[in-house]
XYZ file of C-alpha atoms in Angstrom:
696
model
C 93.822 100.547 -35.144
C 92.264 98.244 -32.667
C 91.407 99.233 -29.155
C 93.619 98.200 -26.263
C 93.213 94.641 -25.143
C 91.942 93.464 -28.536
C 93.276 91.184 -31.250
C 93.164 92.376 -34.843
C 92.199 89.891 -37.581
C 92.747 90.279 -41.277
C 90.306 89.665 -42.802
C 87.916 90.575 -39.971
C 86.439 87.591 -38.114
C 83.263 88.003 -36.099
C 83.257 86.113 -32.826
C 80.023 85.377 -30.996
C 81.564 85.396 -27.539
C 80.337 87.948 -25.012
C 82.252 91.215 -24.881
C 82.455 93.995 -22.356
C 82.551 97.538 -23.587
C 82.901 98.568 -27.197
C 85.349 97.094 -29.690
C 86.107 97.978 -33.214
C 84.640 95.813 -35.993
C 86.653 92.684 -36.550
C 88.094 92.768 -33.041
C 87.369 90.856 -29.873
C 87.391 92.314 -26.365
C 87.881 90.037 -23.389
C 85.076 90.170 -20.829
C 86.046 91.639 -17.513
C 85.345 89.949 -14.174
C 82.826 92.098 -12.388
C 81.914 91.862 -8.770
C 78.202 91.995 -9.413
C 78.223 89.337 -12.141
C 75.588 86.658 -11.373
C 76.272 82.968 -11.817
C 73.976 79.961 -12.079
C 74.375 79.372 -8.359
C 74.134 82.949 -7.143
C 76.540 85.828 -6.530
C 80.322 85.591 -7.050
C 80.849 86.156 -3.367
C 79.492 82.674 -2.684
C 82.459 81.066 -4.493
C 86.177 80.896 -3.723
C 88.325 82.989 -6.089
C 89.933 79.863 -7.568
C 86.537 78.470 -8.541
C 85.593 81.774 -10.151
C 88.850 81.771 -12.082
C 88.219 78.261 -13.366
C 84.702 79.247 -14.350
C 85.954 82.342 -16.169
C 88.565 80.256 -17.962
C 85.929 77.783 -19.090
C 83.956 80.663 -20.561
C 86.990 81.496 -22.709
C 87.720 77.966 -23.944
C 85.283 78.239 -26.900
C 86.731 81.655 -27.716
C 90.263 80.248 -27.833
C 89.164 77.599 -30.298
C 87.556 80.281 -32.430
C 90.792 82.248 -32.250
C 92.694 79.222 -33.500
C 90.183 78.742 -36.319
C 89.840 82.369 -37.399
C 93.277 83.722 -36.552
C 96.442 83.669 -38.611
C 97.922 80.385 -39.620
C 100.236 78.890 -37.078
C 98.506 80.667 -34.220
C 99.670 79.093 -30.989
C 97.313 78.890 -28.003
C 100.146 79.724 -25.619
C 101.033 82.806 -27.670
C 97.404 83.809 -27.573
C 97.395 83.332 -23.827
C 100.531 85.453 -23.525
C 98.990 88.195 -25.638
C 96.043 88.371 -23.200
C 96.929 89.128 -19.558
C 93.627 87.827 -18.275
C 94.238 84.410 -19.792
C 97.719 84.259 -18.280
C 96.278 84.799 -14.817
C 93.456 82.334 -15.324
C 95.730 79.606 -16.658
C 98.084 80.008 -13.717
C 95.258 79.835 -11.180
C 93.683 76.819 -12.894
C 96.991 74.953 -13.011
C 97.595 75.614 -9.332
C 94.098 74.508 -8.402
C 94.433 71.280 -10.374
C 97.765 70.473 -8.743
C 96.368 71.134 -5.266
C 93.315 68.997 -5.998
C 95.521 66.139 -7.204
C 97.671 66.401 -4.105
C 94.605 66.407 -1.866
C 93.309 63.311 -3.608
C 96.536 61.503 -2.779
C 96.256 62.317 0.917
C 94.290 59.976 3.181
C 91.098 61.110 4.897
C 91.557 63.071 8.059
C 91.170 60.750 11.034
C 87.884 60.825 12.873
C 87.330 59.882 16.489
C 85.874 56.435 17.165
C 82.157 56.093 17.634
C 81.321 56.849 21.246
C 78.917 54.050 22.113
C 76.193 54.830 24.590
C 72.587 53.895 24.982
C 70.135 56.038 23.040
C 66.399 55.245 22.866
C 66.262 55.899 19.105
C 69.544 54.219 18.267
C 73.037 55.655 17.919
C 73.858 56.763 14.324
C 77.164 55.345 13.135
C 77.183 56.057 9.405
C 79.522 59.066 9.639
C 82.170 56.991 11.448
C 81.832 54.234 8.857
C 84.766 53.623 6.502
C 84.341 51.667 3.302
C 86.149 50.325 0.260
C 85.063 48.165 -2.657
C 86.616 44.737 -3.143
C 86.657 44.467 -6.911
C 88.272 41.022 -6.730
C 85.402 39.757 -4.516
C 87.937 37.411 -2.880
C 89.503 39.258 0.056
C 89.198 37.657 3.479
C 89.200 39.285 6.886
C 92.923 38.662 7.458
C 93.789 40.303 4.159
C 91.506 43.248 4.871
C 93.136 43.793 8.273
C 96.603 43.821 6.703
C 98.263 47.277 6.522
C 98.297 47.140 2.728
C 94.488 47.073 2.660
C 93.828 49.325 5.643
C 94.857 52.339 3.595
C 92.001 51.673 1.184
C 89.347 52.422 3.785
C 87.905 55.908 3.425
C 85.068 57.974 4.816
C 82.479 58.620 2.085
C 81.604 62.269 1.514
C 77.849 61.691 1.242
C 77.292 58.167 2.575
C 73.484 58.042 2.318
C 73.388 59.217 -1.265
C 74.502 56.495 -3.617
C 73.020 54.081 -6.076
C 72.668 50.371 -5.537
C 75.026 48.203 -7.556
C 76.236 44.616 -7.793
C 79.488 44.648 -5.822
C 81.341 43.625 -2.654
C 81.866 46.304 -0.017
C 83.952 46.134 3.146
C 82.974 48.363 6.065
C 85.057 49.314 9.078
C 83.760 50.888 12.271
C 85.901 51.896 15.247
C 84.085 52.172 18.574
C 84.703 52.851 22.222
C 82.479 53.099 25.254
C 81.362 56.625 26.077
C 81.809 55.834 29.775
C 84.276 52.953 30.235
C 83.729 53.061 33.979
C 80.047 52.210 33.611
C 79.880 48.515 34.473
C 76.415 48.210 32.916
C 77.660 49.393 29.524
C 80.711 47.133 29.734
C 78.497 44.124 30.384
C 75.792 45.218 27.973
C 75.146 43.373 24.737
C 74.883 45.841 21.879
C 73.137 45.464 18.536
C 74.589 46.782 15.287
C 71.749 47.245 12.786
C 72.380 47.276 9.042
C 69.001 48.402 7.591
C 68.632 45.994 4.684
C 66.723 42.794 3.963
C 67.969 42.288 0.406
C 71.679 41.712 1.051
C 72.632 38.312 -0.321
C 75.665 37.704 1.904
C 76.537 39.691 5.020
C 79.470 38.723 7.264
C 80.318 40.328 10.603
C 83.830 40.131 12.075
C 85.004 41.166 15.530
C 85.001 43.367 17.301
C 88.796 43.351 17.519
C 90.491 44.933 20.513
C 93.603 47.099 20.328
C 95.779 43.976 20.346
C 93.997 42.592 17.271
C 92.209 39.863 19.211
C 88.690 38.972 18.012
C 86.166 39.031 20.842
C 83.581 36.920 18.988
C 83.376 34.403 16.192
C 82.429 35.586 12.680
C 78.719 35.656 11.823
C 77.380 34.959 8.332
C 73.805 35.739 7.329
C 71.809 37.179 4.431
C 69.120 36.242 1.923
C 71.129 33.230 0.767
C 70.828 31.618 4.174
C 67.891 30.276 6.221
C 66.189 32.396 8.826
C 68.016 30.581 11.622
C 71.240 32.339 10.562
C 69.934 35.702 11.823
C 71.712 36.349 15.153
C 69.107 38.829 16.419
C 65.953 37.290 14.865
C 65.353 40.571 13.044
C 64.011 41.084 9.529
C 66.787 43.615 9.001
C 70.394 42.508 9.298
C 71.617 42.859 12.885
C 74.644 41.652 14.825
C 75.149 41.245 18.562
C 78.464 42.301 20.126
C 80.016 43.487 23.388
C 82.623 46.108 24.323
C 84.025 44.736 27.591
C 85.998 47.752 28.768
C 88.135 50.786 27.900
C 89.948 51.027 24.607
C 89.120 51.257 20.929
C 87.445 48.320 19.231
C 87.215 47.734 15.490
C 84.392 45.884 13.765
C 84.256 44.847 10.132
C 81.430 43.620 7.983
C 81.397 42.493 4.386
C 78.412 43.038 2.065
C 77.978 41.077 -1.140
C 74.757 41.875 -2.934
C 73.163 42.820 -6.214
C 71.808 45.871 -4.388
C 74.877 46.839 -2.334
C 75.172 50.411 -1.052
C 76.319 52.323 2.009
C 73.842 51.760 4.808
C 72.590 53.972 7.609
C 74.138 51.810 10.331
C 72.976 52.331 13.914
C 73.931 50.850 17.287
C 71.158 49.874 19.714
C 70.459 48.444 23.066
C 68.466 45.268 22.133
C 65.531 46.216 24.376
C 65.305 49.678 22.815
C 65.460 48.193 19.335
C 62.690 45.717 20.104
C 60.558 48.541 21.448
C 61.233 50.671 18.366
C 59.982 47.927 16.037
C 56.525 47.714 17.621
C 55.081 50.578 15.592
C 56.522 49.107 12.404
C 55.075 45.689 13.191
C 51.680 47.237 13.874
C 51.875 49.196 10.624
C 52.806 46.065 8.680
C 50.003 44.057 10.296
C 47.395 46.688 9.446
C 48.761 46.873 5.908
C 48.534 43.129 5.344
C 45.061 43.019 6.904
C 43.761 45.739 4.595
C 45.291 44.081 1.537
C 43.818 40.682 2.424
C 40.415 42.303 2.977
C 40.624 44.026 -0.406
C 41.687 40.726 -1.973
C 38.565 39.011 -0.585
C 36.480 41.926 -1.863
C 37.927 41.462 -5.348
C 37.402 37.694 -5.162
C 33.713 38.143 -4.301
C 33.202 40.550 -7.190
C 35.030 38.191 -9.526
C 32.886 35.228 -8.446
C 29.671 37.240 -8.839
C 30.394 39.000 -12.131
C 33.139 36.823 -13.628
C 34.838 39.861 -15.191
C 38.601 40.002 -15.671
C 38.764 43.465 -14.117
C 37.896 42.086 -10.684
C 40.198 39.107 -11.128
C 43.202 41.337 -11.801
C 42.296 43.535 -8.835
C 42.270 40.471 -6.607
C 45.657 39.404 -8.014
C 47.031 42.935 -7.531
C 46.200 42.714 -3.831
C 47.701 39.224 -3.547
C 50.911 40.234 -5.346
C 51.035 43.398 -3.230
C 51.074 41.224 -0.103
C 53.838 39.093 -1.653
C 55.916 42.122 -2.680
C 55.602 43.936 0.649
C 56.187 40.735 2.600
C 59.411 40.169 0.665
C 60.628 43.758 0.913
C 59.901 43.841 4.658
C 61.705 40.521 5.192
C 58.611 38.622 6.310
C 58.715 36.197 3.374
C 62.013 34.752 4.612
C 60.920 34.804 8.231
C 57.552 33.046 7.910
C 56.617 31.072 4.759
C 60.167 30.470 3.456
C 62.201 30.259 6.671
C 63.953 27.100 5.420
C 63.833 27.929 1.706
C 65.868 31.091 1.061
C 65.837 30.565 -2.707
C 62.048 30.939 -2.732
C 62.302 34.079 -0.607
C 64.816 35.520 -3.073
C 62.538 34.716 -6.000
C 59.603 36.363 -4.220
C 61.724 39.466 -3.585
C 62.479 39.783 -7.296
C 59.220 38.549 -8.815
C 56.735 40.061 -6.344
C 57.018 43.710 -7.468
C 56.983 42.735 -11.161
C 53.900 40.523 -10.757
C 52.160 43.274 -8.819
C 52.965 45.770 -11.592
C 51.640 43.383 -14.277
C 48.329 42.841 -12.474
C 48.008 46.553 -11.734
C 48.525 47.438 -15.394
C 45.959 44.902 -16.588
C 43.479 46.132 -13.994
C 44.063 49.742 -15.020
C 43.644 49.191 -18.750
C 40.327 47.453 -18.119
C 39.049 50.004 -15.641
C 40.013 52.924 -17.894
C 38.807 51.105 -21.034
C 42.014 52.112 -22.820
C 41.159 49.924 -25.802
C 38.150 52.162 -26.345
C 39.436 55.560 -25.195
C 43.154 55.382 -26.133
C 44.180 52.368 -28.287
C 47.857 53.477 -28.615
C 48.199 53.635 -24.833
C 46.539 50.253 -24.554
C 49.158 48.818 -26.908
C 51.919 50.477 -24.866
C 50.573 49.004 -21.626
C 50.556 45.563 -23.220
C 54.183 46.075 -24.252
C 55.136 47.003 -20.670
C 53.313 43.921 -19.435
C 55.265 41.681 -21.798
C 58.565 43.296 -20.798
C 57.842 42.782 -17.098
C 56.801 39.177 -17.675
C 60.074 38.460 -19.501
C 62.108 40.271 -16.847
C 60.971 37.985 -14.020
C 62.850 34.829 -15.104
C 65.806 36.782 -16.453
C 66.231 38.722 -13.195
C 66.500 35.461 -11.256
C 68.516 33.313 -13.649
C 70.031 35.766 -16.131
C 73.535 37.175 -16.258
C 72.616 40.769 -15.348
C 70.135 40.749 -12.460
C 70.806 44.344 -11.403
C 70.317 45.708 -14.910
C 67.110 43.720 -15.203
C 65.941 45.050 -11.850
C 66.667 48.582 -13.070
C 64.611 47.910 -16.197
C 61.762 46.670 -14.005
C 61.943 49.867 -11.955
C 61.959 52.004 -15.096
C 59.062 50.010 -16.546
C 57.034 50.450 -13.360
C 57.645 54.199 -13.306
C 57.080 54.689 -17.043
C 53.962 52.534 -17.126
C 52.571 54.437 -14.146
C 53.045 57.682 -16.063
C 51.299 56.092 -19.058
C 48.369 55.096 -16.850
C 48.149 58.664 -15.537
C 47.908 59.902 -19.122
C 45.279 57.261 -19.866
C 43.272 58.378 -16.838
C 43.391 61.984 -18.042
C 42.137 60.932 -21.482
C 39.296 58.946 -19.931
C 38.455 61.893 -17.670
C 38.060 64.101 -20.723
C 35.453 61.630 -21.953
C 33.573 62.121 -18.650
C 34.337 58.605 -17.495
C 34.219 59.352 -13.775
C 35.930 56.207 -12.390
C 39.045 57.540 -14.125
C 39.110 60.464 -11.664
C 39.526 58.108 -8.721
C 42.033 56.005 -10.647
C 44.058 59.141 -11.406
C 44.360 60.043 -7.725
C 45.240 56.450 -6.831
C 48.049 56.274 -9.394
C 49.290 59.721 -8.371
C 49.589 58.495 -4.766
C 51.581 55.494 -5.917
C 53.835 57.527 -8.195
C 54.742 59.836 -5.331
C 55.296 57.009 -2.852
C 57.185 54.525 -5.008
C 59.075 57.247 -6.853
C 60.957 58.241 -3.691
C 62.411 54.801 -3.048
C 63.195 54.208 -6.734
C 65.127 57.449 -7.227
C 66.926 56.836 -3.929
C 68.107 53.483 -5.286
C 69.393 55.351 -8.338
C 71.429 57.672 -6.095
C 69.508 60.840 -6.906
C 68.394 61.528 -3.341
C 69.488 60.363 0.098
C 68.141 57.210 1.646
C 65.746 57.832 4.529
C 64.343 55.319 7.042
C 60.725 56.225 6.280
C 60.922 55.906 2.496
C 59.803 52.279 2.524
C 56.907 53.086 4.841
C 55.801 55.877 2.520
C 55.887 53.530 -0.468
C 54.032 50.851 1.489
C 51.341 53.296 2.559
C 51.038 54.615 -0.994
C 50.501 51.092 -2.350
C 47.725 50.397 0.154
C 46.120 53.797 -0.422
C 46.204 53.188 -4.177
C 44.408 49.855 -3.870
C 41.807 51.377 -1.547
C 41.144 54.146 -4.065
C 40.980 51.517 -6.809
C 38.331 49.662 -4.784
C 36.266 52.846 -4.608
C 36.808 53.345 -8.350
C 35.553 49.806 -8.963
C 32.482 50.589 -6.892
C 31.898 53.722 -8.942
C 32.285 51.748 -12.152
C 29.964 49.029 -10.866
C 27.371 51.660 -10.049
C 27.671 53.047 -13.568
C 27.313 49.566 -15.035
C 24.245 48.805 -12.917
C 22.660 52.104 -13.854
C 23.430 51.456 -17.480
C 21.971 47.964 -17.289
C 18.888 49.271 -15.518
C 18.379 51.918 -18.184
C 18.939 49.291 -20.874
C 16.411 46.975 -19.230
C 13.841 49.732 -19.018
C 14.446 50.693 -22.621
C 14.215 47.071 -23.689
C 10.970 46.725 -21.774
C 9.605 49.795 -23.511
C 10.597 48.456 -26.903
C 9.146 45.048 -26.132
C 5.911 46.588 -24.975
C 5.848 48.730 -28.075
C 6.153 45.521 -30.079
C 3.349 43.973 -27.978
C 5.404 41.153 -26.410
C 5.971 40.198 -22.774
C 9.724 40.022 -22.109
C 9.535 37.069 -19.685
C 7.062 34.646 -21.253
C 7.102 35.644 -24.905
C 3.308 36.040 -24.820
C 1.602 39.236 -25.933
C 1.817 42.167 -23.564
C -1.199 44.118 -22.361
C -0.528 46.674 -25.086
C -0.499 43.946 -27.740
C -3.669 42.406 -26.283
C -5.535 45.718 -26.309
C -4.353 46.489 -29.821
C -5.681 43.174 -31.152
C -8.956 43.439 -29.189
C -9.666 46.986 -30.396
C -8.897 45.918 -33.932
C -11.462 43.092 -33.749
C -14.058 45.384 -32.200
C -13.613 47.946 -34.961
C -14.005 45.199 -37.562
C -17.051 43.932 -35.610
C -15.344 40.598 -35.387
C -17.016 38.481 -32.674
C -14.703 36.869 -30.123
C -14.554 35.460 -26.628
C -12.340 36.852 -23.866
C -10.975 34.643 -21.093
C -9.312 36.121 -18.026
C -7.131 33.739 -15.954
C -5.581 34.109 -12.520
C -3.187 31.547 -10.989
C -4.104 30.062 -7.597
C -1.242 29.428 -5.145
C 1.334 31.398 -7.121
C 2.394 33.522 -4.129
C 3.147 30.351 -2.185
C 5.487 29.209 -4.962
C 7.424 32.483 -4.758
C 7.611 32.331 -0.978
C 8.651 28.675 -0.833
C 10.956 28.382 -3.842
C 11.926 31.915 -4.816
C 11.075 34.237 -7.648
C 13.114 32.224 -10.131
C 10.720 29.310 -9.571
C 7.785 31.677 -10.057
C 9.252 32.861 -13.354
C 9.622 29.251 -14.485
C 5.922 28.618 -13.696
C 4.814 31.695 -15.656
C 6.849 30.657 -18.693
C 5.417 27.116 -18.564
C 1.801 28.357 -18.197
C 2.167 30.675 -21.203
C 3.478 27.804 -23.336
C 0.662 25.459 -22.241
C -2.013 28.061 -22.962
C -0.704 28.551 -26.491
C -0.857 24.791 -27.041
C -4.624 24.817 -26.308
C -5.420 27.580 -28.810
C -5.509 28.096 -32.527
C -2.998 30.084 -34.519
C -5.138 33.240 -34.746
C -6.021 33.261 -31.050
C -4.069 35.499 -28.641
C -2.443 34.691 -25.280
C -1.369 37.717 -23.251
C 0.196 38.288 -19.847
C -1.181 41.287 -18.030
C 1.429 41.268 -15.284
C 2.056 39.256 -12.152
C 0.170 35.944 -12.408
C -2.724 37.198 -14.576
C -3.236 36.048 -18.173
C -5.864 36.844 -20.822
C -6.943 34.946 -23.937
C -8.751 36.174 -27.064
C -10.574 33.436 -29.011
C -11.602 34.572 -32.496
C -15.043 33.747 -33.862
C -18.277 32.589 -32.248
C -17.470 29.265 -30.598
C -20.364 27.580 -28.850
C -20.735 27.571 -25.101
C -19.779 23.893 -24.985
C -16.656 24.553 -27.074
C -15.608 27.362 -24.764
C -16.286 25.181 -21.720
C -14.114 22.369 -23.097
C -11.383 24.858 -23.927
C -11.522 26.296 -20.408
C -11.306 22.822 -18.840
C -8.286 21.946 -20.990
C -6.552 25.155 -19.953
C -7.265 24.537 -16.270
C -6.036 20.948 -16.503
C -2.880 21.994 -18.353
C -2.191 24.644 -15.729
C -2.473 22.125 -12.898
C 0.303 19.929 -14.283
C 3.484 20.219 -12.137
C 6.379 22.329 -13.381
C 9.856 20.842 -12.915
C 12.125 23.407 -11.265
C 15.638 22.216 -10.320
C 14.371 18.690 -9.706
C 11.334 19.785 -7.692
C 7.679 19.656 -8.801
C 5.933 23.004 -8.507
C 2.193 23.283 -9.273
C -0.506 25.961 -9.222
C -4.244 26.135 -9.836
C -6.219 28.393 -12.136
C -9.450 30.442 -11.946
C -11.019 31.525 -15.223
C -13.758 33.959 -16.269
C -15.300 34.044 -19.781
C -16.960 37.003 -21.517
C -18.262 37.053 -25.088
C -18.509 39.946 -27.510
C -20.867 41.582 -28.108
C -23.211 40.018 -25.573
C -21.191 40.778 -22.412
C -19.927 44.168 -23.504
C -19.485 46.399 -26.519
C -16.045 47.711 -25.496
C -12.875 45.946 -24.493
C -12.940 47.556 -21.067
C -16.475 46.273 -20.373
C -15.575 42.799 -21.581
C -12.547 42.735 -19.271
C -14.676 43.926 -16.372
C -17.281 41.214 -17.016
C -14.662 38.456 -17.266
C -12.915 39.778 -14.147
C -16.131 39.636 -12.080
C -16.793 36.076 -13.251
C -13.224 35.002 -12.409
C -13.341 36.394 -8.885
C -16.721 34.770 -8.321
C -15.025 31.440 -9.088
C -12.242 32.264 -6.605
C -14.758 33.111 -3.891
C -16.806 30.014 -4.600
C -13.794 27.725 -4.321
C -15.548 24.699 -5.890
C -15.503 23.119 -9.314
C -15.803 23.997 -12.036
C -12.988 26.552 -11.910
C -14.479 28.706 -14.618
C -17.643 30.759 -15.107
C -19.311 32.647 -17.911
C -20.066 36.302 -17.356
C -23.624 35.717 -18.625
C -24.227 33.157 -15.845
C -22.998 35.620 -13.258
C -25.334 38.269 -14.660
C -28.276 35.875 -14.312
C -27.347 35.183 -10.695
C -27.002 38.884 -9.872
C -30.207 39.986 -11.681
C -32.771 38.942 -8.973
C -30.619 40.590 -6.299
C -30.669 43.869 -8.143
C -34.554 44.048 -8.427
C -36.413 46.125 -5.720
C -38.513 44.187 -3.163
C -42.145 45.443 -2.742
C -42.959 46.691 0.720
C -45.992 44.429 0.935
C -44.196 41.347 -0.255
C -44.812 38.473 2.134
C -42.289 35.909 3.312
C -43.236 32.228 3.358
C -44.083 32.618 7.015
C -46.677 35.301 6.170
C -44.703 38.348 7.384
C -44.067 41.342 5.127
C -40.591 42.340 4.079
C -40.577 45.016 6.737
C -41.950 42.644 9.396
C -45.129 43.034 11.495
C -45.436 45.530 14.214
């Protein structure tokens, strides 16, 4: 025996549907509707009973199919429904609800009062009095639309500001009347109907028509297909001037044909109020363009200085950002392409894609994706190729809207990829990626709002474009800071590399600039010869007038002189001799063996003469002099330090003397200094007969 309200199967069939209470094995108990049962949207009390009945019926649909599958052959769903009282009730309620819904769908919208037109400083919203229908033939004219057969097609949309853009033709109807027909100022006032779009290809205004069907103004045609002169209100957004001359209801129509057609947040303005309301937007746009142009110049300077593609793509990102924002704001058609609407349309389509391409190439270079994340780098390149192919197809292909959707998806998806790439680079402690991450996150939040609104996921809002525009500028500013951080890292890295190279070069005993031996190499060779008791001569040289070369021609000219002097000194020496640069403009020479005094003198003269020869630097002759001191081992010193000191004293004596010859031997200087160092006897007489102390 089965319990009441159950269906017995033979053999038993286990059903996985929810049951209330206990049932015998092989039976199925229908769930009961309970007042406290929670739904996905809250408590049952929040729903009408008919909706709850439909929901409960839908819960039983899978069970009915299982009944048909597991039950006896020939089981009839209606018999099953009859066997279960709950199903009978639910089916009856559902059928009644469906019939009432169908009947409601056949009834026209409830009439709404005409828009009561009056002056409001922030504009008068008209979207909820706006009726619309889609002209699928794309061929209806105003007379056909005003015919009774077409008037019934107009309907008030349930959620007018939430809808996706699509390639279609829409007809809009707006009935209006003056809020105060006795106000002579309002009757004589010229009103402005604003349709907030710059991308509509063809927009035609008709009317307004009075109650007798008479048009009070000629039709107006404007849009992106037409030159700027077609705009009746000289506004970037589509606007139309009209008048309501007195009492009565007036009807206005406008037709929208566009790849991006949707229901617009139409408003009615006094022209002076509208002009005043646009001042903040114009200021915001001007500041935006100024910042982007400044960042573009910044990128251009870095590109000219460093010649790296990273800075070139940043500069192009700023330039394409100006193009994209100028097109989206309607300034491209107003200023550079006022008489060339086709170019303005191309800029509107290509600008965002070009900006995305440059931004992706900049990001992959800044984040070094090829090094940190090769798969992501390949994916970014694929997005770049897709965007590049989409540009011509969006303008001349058969499916521009679909292509534009693909561009939007590519921009969003590639931005997510770049966020992932930034996170990977951050894990590698690449700190510019932190700034890049925040910049891309700003953009994703700003651009995401306008993209998902165009898909119909959220309502359109007047400030969505401003948010996206601000996010784009903020992103590029953060990118500029990230570039500065990267540049600082590169400079630090290069500085460390230079210092390390200098250390290695010095360890090898070579001067990095001239290729001569370094001081370390010089001392190593000198100490080696001293330990071997190898006699040699040491010459110490200092350039005369070198500071003037640096001051007059720059340090690059000074470097050229040092390189030339080192080469000329090597040409005057033998293979085993050593030329070293001590630093600055000081050189030292080690001459192996025991050359005679005359040989050393001739060698010194040749060096001095070679040093005096002009050095050609960028077409200019640059010349310096040379002072030279000579010390010989072991006579002038038994250590390298003493030899250097002796040669240094001789060299500076030559500098102080200032006359030829420009060299001196340390031994000669010692002979000159010897009498001065001897004590003078107190009783020594001068030639005039006085003692050294003088007579008292």
